[in-house]
C-alpha positions as a Python dict, from the first residue, in 0.01 Angstrom:
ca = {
    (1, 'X'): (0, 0, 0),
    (2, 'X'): (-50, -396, -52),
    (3, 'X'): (-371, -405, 22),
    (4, 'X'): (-584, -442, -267),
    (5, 'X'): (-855, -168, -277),
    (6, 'X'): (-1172, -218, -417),
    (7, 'X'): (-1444, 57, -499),
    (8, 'X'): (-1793, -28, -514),
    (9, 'X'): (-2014, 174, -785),
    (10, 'X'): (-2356, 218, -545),
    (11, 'X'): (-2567, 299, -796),
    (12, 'X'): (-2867, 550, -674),
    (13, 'X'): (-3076, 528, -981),
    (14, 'X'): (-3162, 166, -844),
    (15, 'X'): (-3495, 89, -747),
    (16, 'X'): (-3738, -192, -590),
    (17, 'X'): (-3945, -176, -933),
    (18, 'X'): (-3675, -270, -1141),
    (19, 'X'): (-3707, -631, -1019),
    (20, 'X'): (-3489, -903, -979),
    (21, 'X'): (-3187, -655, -1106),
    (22, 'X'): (-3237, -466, -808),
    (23, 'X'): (-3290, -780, -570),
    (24, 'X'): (-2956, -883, -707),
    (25, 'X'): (-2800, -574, -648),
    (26, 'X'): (-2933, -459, -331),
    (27, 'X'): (-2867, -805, -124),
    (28, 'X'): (-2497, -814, -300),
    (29, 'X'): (-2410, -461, -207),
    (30, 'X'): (-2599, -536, 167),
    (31, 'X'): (-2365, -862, 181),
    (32, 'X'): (-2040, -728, 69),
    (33, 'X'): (-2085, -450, 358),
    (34, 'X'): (-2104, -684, 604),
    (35, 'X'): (-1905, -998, 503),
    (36, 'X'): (-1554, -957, 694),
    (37, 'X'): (-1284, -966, 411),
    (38, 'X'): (-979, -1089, 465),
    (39, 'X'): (-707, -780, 565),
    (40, 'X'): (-556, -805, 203),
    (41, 'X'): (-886, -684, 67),
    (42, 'X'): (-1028, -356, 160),
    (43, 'X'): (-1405, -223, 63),
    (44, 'X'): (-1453, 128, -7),
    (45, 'X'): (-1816, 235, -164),
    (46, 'X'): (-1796, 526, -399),
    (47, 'X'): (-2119, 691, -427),
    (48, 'X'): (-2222, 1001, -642),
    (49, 'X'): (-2446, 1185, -440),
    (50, 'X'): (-2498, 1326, -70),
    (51, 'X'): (-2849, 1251, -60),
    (52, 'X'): (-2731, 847, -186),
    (53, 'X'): (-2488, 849, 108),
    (54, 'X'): (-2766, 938, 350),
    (55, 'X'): (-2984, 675, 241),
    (56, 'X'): (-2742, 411, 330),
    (57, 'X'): (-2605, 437, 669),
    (58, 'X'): (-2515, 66, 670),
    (59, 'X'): (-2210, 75, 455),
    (60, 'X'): (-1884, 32, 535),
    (61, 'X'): (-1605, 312, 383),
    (62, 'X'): (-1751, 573, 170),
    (63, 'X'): (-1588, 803, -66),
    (64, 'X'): (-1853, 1085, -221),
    (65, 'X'): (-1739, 1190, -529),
    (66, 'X'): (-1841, 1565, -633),
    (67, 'X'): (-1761, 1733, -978),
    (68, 'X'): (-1505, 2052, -944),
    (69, 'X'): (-1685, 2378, -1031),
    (70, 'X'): (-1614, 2392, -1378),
    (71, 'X'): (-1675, 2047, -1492),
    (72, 'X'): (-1997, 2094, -1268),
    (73, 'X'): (-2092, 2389, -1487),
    (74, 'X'): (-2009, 2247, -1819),
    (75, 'X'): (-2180, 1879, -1738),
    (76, 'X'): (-2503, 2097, -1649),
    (77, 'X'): (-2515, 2274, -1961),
    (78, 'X'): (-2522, 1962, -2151),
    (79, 'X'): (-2727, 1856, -1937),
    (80, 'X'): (-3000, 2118, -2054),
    (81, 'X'): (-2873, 2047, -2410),
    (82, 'X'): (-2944, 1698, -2398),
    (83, 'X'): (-3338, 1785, -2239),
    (84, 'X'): (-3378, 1985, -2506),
    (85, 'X'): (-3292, 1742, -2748),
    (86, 'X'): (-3514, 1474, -2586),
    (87, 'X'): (-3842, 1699, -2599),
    (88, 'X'): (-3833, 1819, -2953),
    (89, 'X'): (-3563, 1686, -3218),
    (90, 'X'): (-3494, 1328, -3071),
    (91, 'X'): (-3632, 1081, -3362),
    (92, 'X'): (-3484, 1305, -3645),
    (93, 'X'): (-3158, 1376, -3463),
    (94, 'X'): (-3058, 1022, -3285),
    (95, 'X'): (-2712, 1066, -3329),
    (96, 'X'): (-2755, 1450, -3167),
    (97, 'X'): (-2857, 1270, -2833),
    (98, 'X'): (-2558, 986, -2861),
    (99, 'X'): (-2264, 1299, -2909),
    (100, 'X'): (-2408, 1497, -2604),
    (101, 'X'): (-2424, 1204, -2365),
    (102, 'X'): (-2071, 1117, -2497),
    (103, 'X'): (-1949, 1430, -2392),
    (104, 'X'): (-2147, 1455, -2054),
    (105, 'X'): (-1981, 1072, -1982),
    (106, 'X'): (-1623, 1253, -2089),
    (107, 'X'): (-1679, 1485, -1838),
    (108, 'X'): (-1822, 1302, -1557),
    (109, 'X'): (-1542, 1048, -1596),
    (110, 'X'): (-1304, 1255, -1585),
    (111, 'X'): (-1402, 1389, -1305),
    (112, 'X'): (-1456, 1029, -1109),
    (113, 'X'): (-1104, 943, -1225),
    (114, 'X'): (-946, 1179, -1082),
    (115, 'X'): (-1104, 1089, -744),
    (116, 'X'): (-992, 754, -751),
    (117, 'X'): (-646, 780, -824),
    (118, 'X'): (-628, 1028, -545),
    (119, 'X'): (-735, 785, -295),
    (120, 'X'): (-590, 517, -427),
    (121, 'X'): (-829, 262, -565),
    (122, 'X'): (-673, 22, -738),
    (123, 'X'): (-981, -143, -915),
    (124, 'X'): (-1398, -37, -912),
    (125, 'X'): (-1677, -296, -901),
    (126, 'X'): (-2002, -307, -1102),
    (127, 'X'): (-2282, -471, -905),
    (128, 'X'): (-2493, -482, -1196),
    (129, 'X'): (-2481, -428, -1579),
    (130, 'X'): (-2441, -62, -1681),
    (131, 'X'): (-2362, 88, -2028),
    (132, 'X'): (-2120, 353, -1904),
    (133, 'X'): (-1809, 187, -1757),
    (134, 'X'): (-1543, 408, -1631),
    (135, 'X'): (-1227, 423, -1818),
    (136, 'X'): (-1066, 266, -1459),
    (137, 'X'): (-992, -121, -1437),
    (138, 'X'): (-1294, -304, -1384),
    (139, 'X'): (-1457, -574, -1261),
    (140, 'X'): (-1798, -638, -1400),
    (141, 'X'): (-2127, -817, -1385),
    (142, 'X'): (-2290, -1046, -1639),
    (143, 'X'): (-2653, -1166, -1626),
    (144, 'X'): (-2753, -1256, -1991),
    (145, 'X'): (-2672, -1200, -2395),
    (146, 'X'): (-3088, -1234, -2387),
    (147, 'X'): (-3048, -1031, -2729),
    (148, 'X'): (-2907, -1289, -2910),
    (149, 'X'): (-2971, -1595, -2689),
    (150, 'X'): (-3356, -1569, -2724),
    (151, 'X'): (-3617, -1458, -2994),
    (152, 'X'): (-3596, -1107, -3098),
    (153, 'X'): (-3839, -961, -2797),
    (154, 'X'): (-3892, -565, -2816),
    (155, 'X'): (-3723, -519, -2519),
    (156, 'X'): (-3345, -641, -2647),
    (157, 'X'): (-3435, -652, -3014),
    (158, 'X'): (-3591, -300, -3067),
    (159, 'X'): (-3316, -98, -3267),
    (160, 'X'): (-3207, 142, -2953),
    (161, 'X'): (-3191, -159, -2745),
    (162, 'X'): (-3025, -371, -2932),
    (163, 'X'): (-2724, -126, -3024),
    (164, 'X'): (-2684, -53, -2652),
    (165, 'X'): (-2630, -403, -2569),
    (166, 'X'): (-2451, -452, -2873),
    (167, 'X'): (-2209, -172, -2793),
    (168, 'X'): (-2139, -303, -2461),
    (169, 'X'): (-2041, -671, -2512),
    (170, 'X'): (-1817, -532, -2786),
    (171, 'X'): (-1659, -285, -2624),
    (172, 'X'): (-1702, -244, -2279),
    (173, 'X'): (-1745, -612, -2186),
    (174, 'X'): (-1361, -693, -2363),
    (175, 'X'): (-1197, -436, -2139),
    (176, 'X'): (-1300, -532, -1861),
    (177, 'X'): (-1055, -685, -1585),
    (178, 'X'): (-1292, -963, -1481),
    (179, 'X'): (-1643, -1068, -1613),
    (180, 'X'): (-1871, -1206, -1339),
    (181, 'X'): (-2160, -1476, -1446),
    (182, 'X'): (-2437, -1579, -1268),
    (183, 'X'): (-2361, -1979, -1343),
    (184, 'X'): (-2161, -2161, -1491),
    (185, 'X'): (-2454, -2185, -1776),
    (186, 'X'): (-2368, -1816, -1813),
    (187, 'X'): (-2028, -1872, -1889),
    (188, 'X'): (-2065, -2082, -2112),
    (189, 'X'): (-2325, -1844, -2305),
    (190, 'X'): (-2106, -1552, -2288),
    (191, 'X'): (-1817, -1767, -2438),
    (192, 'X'): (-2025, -1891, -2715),
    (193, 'X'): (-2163, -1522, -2847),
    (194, 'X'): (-1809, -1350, -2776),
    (195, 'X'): (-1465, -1389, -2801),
    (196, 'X'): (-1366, -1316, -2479),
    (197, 'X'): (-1048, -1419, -2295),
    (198, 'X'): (-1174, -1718, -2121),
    (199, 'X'): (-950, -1625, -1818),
    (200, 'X'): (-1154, -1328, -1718),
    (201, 'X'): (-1452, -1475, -1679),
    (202, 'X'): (-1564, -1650, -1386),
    (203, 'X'): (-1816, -1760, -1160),
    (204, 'X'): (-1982, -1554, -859),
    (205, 'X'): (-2312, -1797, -836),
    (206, 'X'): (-2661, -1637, -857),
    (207, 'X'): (-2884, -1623, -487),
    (208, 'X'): (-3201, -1521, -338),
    (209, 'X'): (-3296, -1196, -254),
    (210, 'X'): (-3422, -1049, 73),
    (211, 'X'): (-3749, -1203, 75),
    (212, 'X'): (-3602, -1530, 262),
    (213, 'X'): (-3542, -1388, 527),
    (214, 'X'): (-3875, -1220, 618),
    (215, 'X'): (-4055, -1291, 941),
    (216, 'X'): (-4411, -1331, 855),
    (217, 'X'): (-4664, -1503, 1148),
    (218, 'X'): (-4930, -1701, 999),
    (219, 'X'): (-5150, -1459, 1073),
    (220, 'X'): (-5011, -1236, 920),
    (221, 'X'): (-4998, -1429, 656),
    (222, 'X'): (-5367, -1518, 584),
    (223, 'X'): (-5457, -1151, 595),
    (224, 'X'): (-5239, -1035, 309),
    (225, 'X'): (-5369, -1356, 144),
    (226, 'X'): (-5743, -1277, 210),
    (227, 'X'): (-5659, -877, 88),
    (228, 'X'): (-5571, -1032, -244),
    (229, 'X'): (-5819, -1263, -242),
    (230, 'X'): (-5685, -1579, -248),
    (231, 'X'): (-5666, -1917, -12),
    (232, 'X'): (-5391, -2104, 110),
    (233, 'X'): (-5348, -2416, -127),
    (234, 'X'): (-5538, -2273, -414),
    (235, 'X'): (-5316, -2032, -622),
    (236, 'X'): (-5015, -2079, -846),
    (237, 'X'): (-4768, -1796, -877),
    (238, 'X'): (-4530, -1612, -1092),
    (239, 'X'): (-4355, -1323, -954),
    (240, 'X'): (-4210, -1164, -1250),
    (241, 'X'): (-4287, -840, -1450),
    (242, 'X'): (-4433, -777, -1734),
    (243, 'X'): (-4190, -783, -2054),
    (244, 'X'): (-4320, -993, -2344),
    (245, 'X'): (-4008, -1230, -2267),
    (246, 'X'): (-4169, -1307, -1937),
    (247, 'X'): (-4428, -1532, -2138),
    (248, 'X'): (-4747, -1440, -1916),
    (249, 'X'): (-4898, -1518, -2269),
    (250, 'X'): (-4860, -1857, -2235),
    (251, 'X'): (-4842, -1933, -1883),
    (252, 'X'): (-5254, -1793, -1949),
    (253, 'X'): (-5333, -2025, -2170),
    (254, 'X'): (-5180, -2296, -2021),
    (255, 'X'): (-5409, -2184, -1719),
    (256, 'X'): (-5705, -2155, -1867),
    (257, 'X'): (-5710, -2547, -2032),
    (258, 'X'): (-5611, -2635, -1662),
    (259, 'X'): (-5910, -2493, -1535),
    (260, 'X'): (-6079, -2710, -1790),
    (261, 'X'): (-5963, -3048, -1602),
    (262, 'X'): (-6098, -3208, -1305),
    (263, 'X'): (-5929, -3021, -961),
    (264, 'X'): (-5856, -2697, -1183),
    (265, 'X'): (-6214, -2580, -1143),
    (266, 'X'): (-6115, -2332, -802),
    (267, 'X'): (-5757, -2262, -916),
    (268, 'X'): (-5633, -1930, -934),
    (269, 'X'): (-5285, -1758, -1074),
    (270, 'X'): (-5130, -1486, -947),
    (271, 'X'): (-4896, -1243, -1118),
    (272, 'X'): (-4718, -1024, -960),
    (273, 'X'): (-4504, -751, -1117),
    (274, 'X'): (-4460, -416, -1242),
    (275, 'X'): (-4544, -266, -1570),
    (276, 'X'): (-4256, -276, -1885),
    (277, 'X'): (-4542, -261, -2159),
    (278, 'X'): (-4686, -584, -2207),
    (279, 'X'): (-4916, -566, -1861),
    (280, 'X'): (-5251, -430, -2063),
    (281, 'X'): (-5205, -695, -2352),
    (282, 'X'): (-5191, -985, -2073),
    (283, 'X'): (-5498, -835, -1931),
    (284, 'X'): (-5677, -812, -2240),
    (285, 'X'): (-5631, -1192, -2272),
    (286, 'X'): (-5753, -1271, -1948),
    (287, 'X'): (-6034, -1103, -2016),
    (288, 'X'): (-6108, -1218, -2358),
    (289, 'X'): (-6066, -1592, -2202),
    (290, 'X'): (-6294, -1517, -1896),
    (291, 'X'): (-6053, -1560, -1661),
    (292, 'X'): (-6111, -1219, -1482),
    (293, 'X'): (-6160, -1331, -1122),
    (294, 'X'): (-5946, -1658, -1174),
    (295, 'X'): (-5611, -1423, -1282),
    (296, 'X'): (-5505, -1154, -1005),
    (297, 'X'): (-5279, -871, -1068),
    (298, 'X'): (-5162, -733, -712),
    (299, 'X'): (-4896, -490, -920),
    (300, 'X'): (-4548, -460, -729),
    (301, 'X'): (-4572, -620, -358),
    (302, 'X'): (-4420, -596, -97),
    (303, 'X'): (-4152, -869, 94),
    (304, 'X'): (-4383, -967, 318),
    (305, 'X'): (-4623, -989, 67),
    (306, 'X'): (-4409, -1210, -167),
    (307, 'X'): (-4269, -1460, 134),
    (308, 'X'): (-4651, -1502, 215),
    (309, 'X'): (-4758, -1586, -119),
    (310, 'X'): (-4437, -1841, -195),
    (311, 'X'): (-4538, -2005, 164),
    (312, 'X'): (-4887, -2065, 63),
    (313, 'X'): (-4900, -2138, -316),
    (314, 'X'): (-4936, -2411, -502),
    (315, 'X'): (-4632, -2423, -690),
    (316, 'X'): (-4419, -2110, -854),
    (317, 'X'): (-4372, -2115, -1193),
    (318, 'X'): (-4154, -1934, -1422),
    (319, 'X'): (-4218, -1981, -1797),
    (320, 'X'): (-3938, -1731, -1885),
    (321, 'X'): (-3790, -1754, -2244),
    (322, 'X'): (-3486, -1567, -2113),
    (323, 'X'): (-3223, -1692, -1869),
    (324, 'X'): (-2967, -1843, -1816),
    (325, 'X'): (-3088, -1857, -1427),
    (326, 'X'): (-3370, -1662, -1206),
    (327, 'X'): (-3361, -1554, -845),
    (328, 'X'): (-3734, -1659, -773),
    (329, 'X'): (-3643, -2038, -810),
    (330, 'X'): (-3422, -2017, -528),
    (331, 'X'): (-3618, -1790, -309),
    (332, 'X'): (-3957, -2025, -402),
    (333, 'X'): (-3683, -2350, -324),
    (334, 'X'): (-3590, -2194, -14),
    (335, 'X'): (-3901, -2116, 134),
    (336, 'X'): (-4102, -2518, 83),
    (337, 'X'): (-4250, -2369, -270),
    (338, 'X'): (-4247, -2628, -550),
    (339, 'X'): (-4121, -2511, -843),
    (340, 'X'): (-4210, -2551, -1210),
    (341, 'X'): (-3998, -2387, -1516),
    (342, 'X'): (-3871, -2339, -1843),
    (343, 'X'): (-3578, -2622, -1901),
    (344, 'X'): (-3326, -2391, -1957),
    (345, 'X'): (-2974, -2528, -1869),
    (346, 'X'): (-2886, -2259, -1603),
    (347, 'X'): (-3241, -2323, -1435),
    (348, 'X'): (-3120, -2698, -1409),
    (349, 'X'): (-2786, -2594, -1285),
    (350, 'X'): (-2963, -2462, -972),
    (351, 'X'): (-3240, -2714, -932),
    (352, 'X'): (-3137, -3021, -1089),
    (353, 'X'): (-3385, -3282, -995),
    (354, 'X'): (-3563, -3064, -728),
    (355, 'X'): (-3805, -2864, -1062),
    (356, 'X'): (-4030, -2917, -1269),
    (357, 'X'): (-3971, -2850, -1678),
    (358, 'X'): (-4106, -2800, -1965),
    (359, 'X'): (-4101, -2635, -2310),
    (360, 'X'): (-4216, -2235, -2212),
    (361, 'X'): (-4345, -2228, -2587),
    (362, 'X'): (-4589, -2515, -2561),
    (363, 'X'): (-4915, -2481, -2387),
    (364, 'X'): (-4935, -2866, -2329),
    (365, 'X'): (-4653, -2856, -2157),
    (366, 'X'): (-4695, -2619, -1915),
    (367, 'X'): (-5031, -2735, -1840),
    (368, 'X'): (-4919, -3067, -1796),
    (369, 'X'): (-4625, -2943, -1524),
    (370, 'X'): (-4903, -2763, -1333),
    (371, 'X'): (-5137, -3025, -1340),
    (372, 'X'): (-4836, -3281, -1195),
    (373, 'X'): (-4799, -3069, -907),
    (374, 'X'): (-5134, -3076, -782),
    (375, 'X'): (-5065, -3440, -677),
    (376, 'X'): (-4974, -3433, -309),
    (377, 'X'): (-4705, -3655, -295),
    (378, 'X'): (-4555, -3459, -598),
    (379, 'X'): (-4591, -3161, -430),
    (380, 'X'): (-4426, -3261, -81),
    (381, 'X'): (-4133, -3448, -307),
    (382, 'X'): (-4052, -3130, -475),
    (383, 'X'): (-4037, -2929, -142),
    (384, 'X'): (-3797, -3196, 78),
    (385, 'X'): (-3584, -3208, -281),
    (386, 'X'): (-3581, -2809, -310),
    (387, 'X'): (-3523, -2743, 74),
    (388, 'X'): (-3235, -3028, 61),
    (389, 'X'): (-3083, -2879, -300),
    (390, 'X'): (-3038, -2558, -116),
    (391, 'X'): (-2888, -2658, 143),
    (392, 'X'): (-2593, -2825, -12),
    (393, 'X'): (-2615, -2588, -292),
    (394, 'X'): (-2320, -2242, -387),
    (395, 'X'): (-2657, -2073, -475),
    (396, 'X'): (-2625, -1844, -210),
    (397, 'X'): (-2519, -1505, -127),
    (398, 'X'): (-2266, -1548, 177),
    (399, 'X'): (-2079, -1829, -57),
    (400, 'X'): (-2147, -1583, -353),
    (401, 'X'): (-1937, -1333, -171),
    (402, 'X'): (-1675, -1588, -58),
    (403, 'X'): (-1615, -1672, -410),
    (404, 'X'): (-1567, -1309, -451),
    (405, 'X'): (-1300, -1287, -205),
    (406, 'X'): (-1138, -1581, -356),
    (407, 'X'): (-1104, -1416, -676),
    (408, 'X'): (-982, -1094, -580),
    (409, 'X'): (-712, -1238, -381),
    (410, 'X'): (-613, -1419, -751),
    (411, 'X'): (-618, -1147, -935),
    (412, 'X'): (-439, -930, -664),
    (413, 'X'): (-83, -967, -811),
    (414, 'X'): (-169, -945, -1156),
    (415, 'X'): (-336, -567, -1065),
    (416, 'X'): (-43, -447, -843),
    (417, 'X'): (171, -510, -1177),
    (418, 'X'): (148, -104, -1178),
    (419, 'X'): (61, 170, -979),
    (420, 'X'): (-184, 432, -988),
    (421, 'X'): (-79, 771, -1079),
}
């Protein structure tokens, strides 16, 4: 009975394409699994389908929660409803779609609710950022306020967008029991946009994902590199997909002066990624620029295919607009790639002096960075100063989830204030 229990949301509607989101959540859920909590703490996963307990074998205690009969019936029904609504009335009857998903969440929650008070769980964890939190005390996890820390993008600023994350730093974000950030940077972000009880919010640092710990020979190395096309030493990349806040725009440009200048003349960028509607635009620029053969698009790669091009590149750079911190500087850091980025303070948090930075919305700038790092000595100061920074730094997943224990051991007496009934 005083053992605090904590239910993980696994969330099956993850997947690889989604990015760094899912490289954060995958390698958290992976570590929490494993990491040996002390007995005060115990880990049960709550997943929402049989097919979604299958698929991970690894995990430790499982609960599969399964709607009773009549809920079942009534959430399929609006279920239809809502399809219906999607393929013919949707842009004259917005507000339609928003009441029937209301009442599907009502009834799914319900439902979920019920199951956790019956076995006990005294608090459920959010991996990642979703926009239906469970009426259940919660802890939660913040990434960005990219909607109103950055330029008015499509993908934050468009009007569905928006009101979603609106709704949820208003709402869902205040009730929650404890708000996770990525940095210290994030914090201090979240503070500034909303008035949030500063107590609830705390760190659980930002880390690398997978990737690091591939085992790719150097063999097998130079093939994937020669299946793309490209040779060691000769390539800059950006592993990143393709929203507009991304800024493959001007990361372009800035490549195409640099193959103007003296040593630029071979170079080639890679940028690897999946589609979010700005991937056919990009292209169109390389194109229009003559860059064709100089600008590679390998689409969504694989692990092995990402260590061997941070082992072999140039430099990665990451020209973001949006932040406060990215995984790919720590998995380039950790793996002897020099990195070069936007100066945003969270990016500096990780790095400090180990990066390269500059002003994402000035070509100059990002030219110059690149051109910097083709020096040799620049580029072997960067690596020793990235491989030592990560080293020494709390940038990493096993201290990530020793913070975590940490803080659930604080907050443990303030949650056993009441029961669950």
């Amino acid at each position: 009975m005083d053992k605090l229990r904590i239910g993980i949301i696994v969330d099956h509607n993850a997947v690889p394409t989604e990015g760094g989101g899912y490289t954060y959540y995958q390698t958290l859920l992976h570590t929490i699994n494993h990491y040996d909590f002390y007995p005060e703490i115990e880990i049960i996963n709550i997943v929402f389908s049989k097919k979604a307990k299958e698929s991970l074998p690894n995990l430790k205690q499982t609960i599969l929660i399964k709607k009773d009969f009549a809920p079942a019936v009534m959430y399929t029904a609006f279920d239809v409803l809502y399809r219906v609504w999607y393929r013919t009335v949707r842009k004259a009857y917005v507000s339609l779609g928003d009441s029937i998903m209301n009442v599907m969440d009502g009834i799914r929650n319900k439902c979920i609710i019920n199951v956790l008070k019956k076995e006990n769980i005294d608090m459920v964890y959010y991996l990642r950022p979703v926009s239906n939190i469970i009426d259940y005390p919660a802890i939660i996890t913040h990434w960005d306020v990219g909607h109103k820390s950055m330029y008015p993008f499509p993908e934050v600023a468009d009007k569905a967008n928006f009101k979603k994350r609106e709704t949820y730093y208003i709402s869902m974000v205040n009730k929650a029991f404890l708000i996770l950030c990525e940095s210290q940077a994030g914090i201090e972000e979240l503070l500034n946009y909303y008035p949030i009880n500063p107590e609830k919010v705390k760190m659980l640092p930002l880390f690398s994902g997978e990737v690091v710990k591939q085992e790719v020979s150097e063999t097998e190395q130079q093939a994937i590199l020669s299946q793309i096309g490209l040779v060691k030493g000769s390539f800059f990349l950006y592993p990143a997909q393709f929203w507009a806040h991304k800024n493959h725009y001007n990361l372009v440009k800035a490549f195409f002066a640099l193959t103007r200048e003296p040593g630029g003349e071979q170079l080639k960028l890679v940028l690897c990624g999946s589609d979010k509607g700005n991937l056919r635009y990009i292209k169109k620029l390389v194109e229009s620029l003559g860059l064709t053969s100089r600008v590679l698009f390998p689409g969504f790669i694989s692990y092995k295919a990402l260590y061997s091009l941070y082992k072999n590149a140039v430099a990665m750079i990451m020209p973001t607009f949006l932040g406060p911190t990215n995984i790919p500087l720590i998995e380039a850091a950790k793996l002897g790639c020099p990195v070069l980025c936007t100066a945003l303070k969270g990016h500096k948090e990780i790095m400090g002096n180990a990066a390269l930075y500059f002003n994402p919305s000035e070509v100059e700038s990002i030219k110059a960075a690149m051109q910097q790092v083709l020096q040799e000595q620049c580029r072997q100061e960067l690596v020793a100063a990235g491989y030592e920074r990560m080293r020494v730094s709390f940038f990493d997943v096993e201290k990530s989830v020793g913070f975590l224990q940490k803080l659930l051991l604080q907050i443990k007496p303030i949650r056993k204030a009441w029961g669950i009934e």
